[in-house]
Amino acid sequence: MNKGFDKETFKRSVVDNVKNMFRRTIDEATPHQVFQAVAYAVKDVIIDEWIATHKEYEKKDVKTVYYLSMEFLMGRALGNNIINICARDEIKETLDEMGFDLDVIEDQEPDAALGNGGLGRLAACFLDSLATLGYPAYGCGIRYRYGMFKQKIENGYQVEVPDNWLKDGNPFEIRRPEYAAEVKFGGFVRIENQGGVNHFVQDGYQSVRAVPYDLPVIGYGNNVVNTLRIWDAEPINTFNLDSFDRGDYQKAVEQENLAKTIVEVLYPNDNHYAGKELRLKQQYFFISASVQRAVRKYKEKHDDIRKFYEKVVFQLNDTHPTVAIPELMRILLDEEGLTWDEAWEVTTKTCAYTNHTIMSEALEKWPIELFSRLLPRIYQIVEEINRRFQNQIQTMYPGNQEKLRKMSIIYDGQVKMAYMAIAASFSVNGVARLHTEILKHQELKDFYEMMPEKFNNKTNGITQRRFLLHGNPLLADWVTSKIGDEWITDLPHIKKLELFAEDEKCQFEFMNIKYQNKLRLARYIKENNGIDVDPRSIFDVQVKRLHEYKRQLMNILHVMYLYNQLKDNPDMDMIPRTFIFGAKAAAGYKRAKLTIKLINSVADVINNDKSINGKIKVVFIEDYRVSNAELIFAAADVSEQISTASKEASGTSNMKFMLNGALTLGTMDGANVEIVEEVGADNAFIFGMSSDEVINYENNGGYYPMDIFNNDQEIRRVLMQLINGYYAPDNPELFRDIYNSLLNTKSSDRADTYFILKDFRSYAEAHQRVDKAYRDQAWWAKAAILNMANCGKFTSDRTIEEYVKDIWHLKKVTVEM
Ligand code: HBZ
């Protein structure tokens, strides 16, 4: 309950907003206009807290974490903000009285989709936890004009539609021109000798003006409001006659274009490095602006820049923000006049790096040519960082050329961002225990051996406030009715649910709530896909970005296999199953897009085959995103977490499913390992090779998918259906590439890179266990409740407390109102 909330004031605020913004009376307003009016009314409620929080930070002169990230996948703000000011019931009631339905109003808001997937959503969960725990923090990112594309499915194919999320404005943002900064690109570096001291001056550059927009990040029920600061680009001088006169016409046009293009669009690749020049410009743009601002803010209160790290820590969300390292060096050297050693000490005590992947195709390696042309001064600094790092390697491993070659930051004409991040950070962390171990003993072995003290693990987490309290109100209320509401800010309390796991009445209540949520999702599917699904069937769900290592292909091949069995034996005894997929493929990732087509083609055939009595349905949910994810998790029975062991750094949807009482069907990969550790292997369905086995095959060979094809006729039958037109009668060759990827070795790489055929039998057998288990509803309910009861570890509140204790060393702040 929000004690300060006053219904009448709120009503008046909404009515006035509609009047002032749209020149309409409230009864004339469209739902979208009501959304805007309500959002502004909520902003009014929190604005004083927002100001007070920052006053408190100033007063206490707190240390602050700057979470530097190219992505913040925030989703919708309104519903979450209402939850976090603890005014959900009050506002719902107030709007009811005014004749509006809060759910409908919330649905008017576009998702803020400034991210691809797990990495961006993790950043959003972290901001929620930081504010809720009362830690001083800024999120720093880019105000992309277009976020993650919207996905349409046309004729079974993914079509990308631009996401113009700002077209009606963003009620929660505030433009802060007073903090604008200039960011320079290109040109050359001139050395000026002044009184015997060399000064480095960048000349002949182009620049843009970075202008921040602030978004409130509201802590749950604690008056703390932190800030997500996203940078927009504006031309430095509006196009003017002056420059025309000086013959700078060309430059003026170019600068204008630079400002326009730089923040235009989020690159829609996850776990894939594309090496585009504009991407590096984006990186330097928001980093230079953020670092400049952090230094300026520090200097407003402190004289000695050499103690910068006492008040500031930069967390680099993967390597994308790594130019923060040479940028901070540049400012300290060129603007603050520190010596190299002084500047290096500050920088290495300020920066910490999080690694999110071991996939080699994701590693950022910028060509020197591009890097030095775009960022000439920064490149000089990177060269010097590299030179000194090489010296360090040579001191530690005298004469070891192999180490030098393998560990150099600049090598083979490329700047290796991960290596720079490791060399200059005081902390390097992975995102789940297994992932961190693989980093230490495989991918980053040389670095771990050289500086073991830097390496640490921070297993990911998720915010229960969005993914249970907001996304699943029925279940949230049920939990609260059983054990009280402490779980909202202290998730391990949810352990108390264990007491109810064996209780028949509670089991029944749980299953009934799950059923209601399945009905809700079924309605969404009917509205959006036109498909009827049976809410009594098992909802078996895989939602995440489409990537070969995540093995959506294995899932759909298994559906094809099951369908073959049903065709042979229509009376086969099985619990009806609805296989639900949701996934965006990177726009240029052909095989991923073809997999989407395959899923939809299989869906078409199966969903229209009356002979199987609806025992299998296949649904591909269009445009999977944060807002519909909340509905999906709430309705899931089975959580598919089936990546090839060792490939998924952590996964976070696995945790969101668990929190909503779904059972994991998964491999021993990423955070699945820790999930199973918490809930017990008996309450999950685990299958497939271990990461050690996978890595062993990768290093030593010995896996021949063709042997499986030859010896297993059911698998062979499924694979033949990829090329005999079974699911594509008009174009039997359509899925040839997928078939080839599983069986035909190109000289360069092994067929079936992700061991789909190898794990297939084990996967199918796990599915049988699911079918069998679901027949015992009491068992299932108990296992689901135990999953919820044991998900306490996976709150991002815990993750943040670990970052604070081991890396950031922040102090909690309280804000009195
Ligand atoms: O980060 C994901 C990992 O795949 C997942 O296992 C982990 O749970 C999650 C949070 O730690 N990684 C990503 O989502 N990565 C990207 O989205 C990405 C985006 C742009 C890139 C590279 C990776 O250039």
PDB file of C-alpha atoms in Angstrom, residues 2 13 110 179 196 211 251 307 332 404 508 525 532 534 641 643 673 678 721 736 753 770:
ATOM      1  CA  ASN A   2       1.165   3.507  -0.790  1.00  0.00           C
ATOM      2  CA  SER A  13      -3.890  14.991 -12.547  1.00  0.00           C
ATOM      3  CA  PRO A 110       5.322   0.373 -26.512  1.00  0.00           C
ATOM      4  CA  TYR A 179      24.829  17.823 -19.288  1.00  0.00           C
ATOM      5  CA  GLY A 196      58.712  21.349 -22.509  1.00  0.00           C
ATOM      6  CA  VAL A 211      22.530  15.042 -25.070  1.00  0.00           C
ATOM      7  CA  LYS A 251      31.896  19.206 -43.028  1.00  0.00           C
ATOM      8  CA  LYS A 307      41.175   9.404  -6.147  1.00  0.00           C
ATOM      9  CA  LEU A 332      43.307  11.743 -17.297  1.00  0.00           C
ATOM     10  CA  LEU A 404      52.898 -12.989 -26.404  1.00  0.00           C
ATOM     11  CA  PHE A 508      -4.937 -27.826  -6.375  1.00  0.00           C
ATOM     12  CA  ILE A 525      -2.451 -16.815 -28.942  1.00  0.00           C
ATOM     13  CA  ASP A 532      -6.807 -22.603 -30.778  1.00  0.00           C
ATOM     14  CA  ASP A 534      -6.066 -26.494 -25.331  1.00  0.00           C
ATOM     15  CA  GLN A 641      16.651 -24.884 -21.659  1.00  0.00           C
ATOM     16  CA  SER A 643      21.543 -25.397 -25.302  1.00  0.00           C
ATOM     17  CA  VAL A 673      23.444 -26.430 -13.249  1.00  0.00           C
ATOM     18  CA  GLU A 678      18.811 -25.769  -5.723  1.00  0.00           C
ATOM     19  CA  GLN A 721      11.489 -35.087 -44.135  1.00  0.00           C
ATOM     20  CA  ARG A 736      18.288 -28.471 -47.476  1.00  0.00           C
ATOM     21  CA  THR A 753      28.288 -28.265 -34.683  1.00  0.00           C
ATOM     22  CA  VAL A 770       7.717 -35.242 -18.749  1.00  0.00           C
TER      23      VAL A 770
END
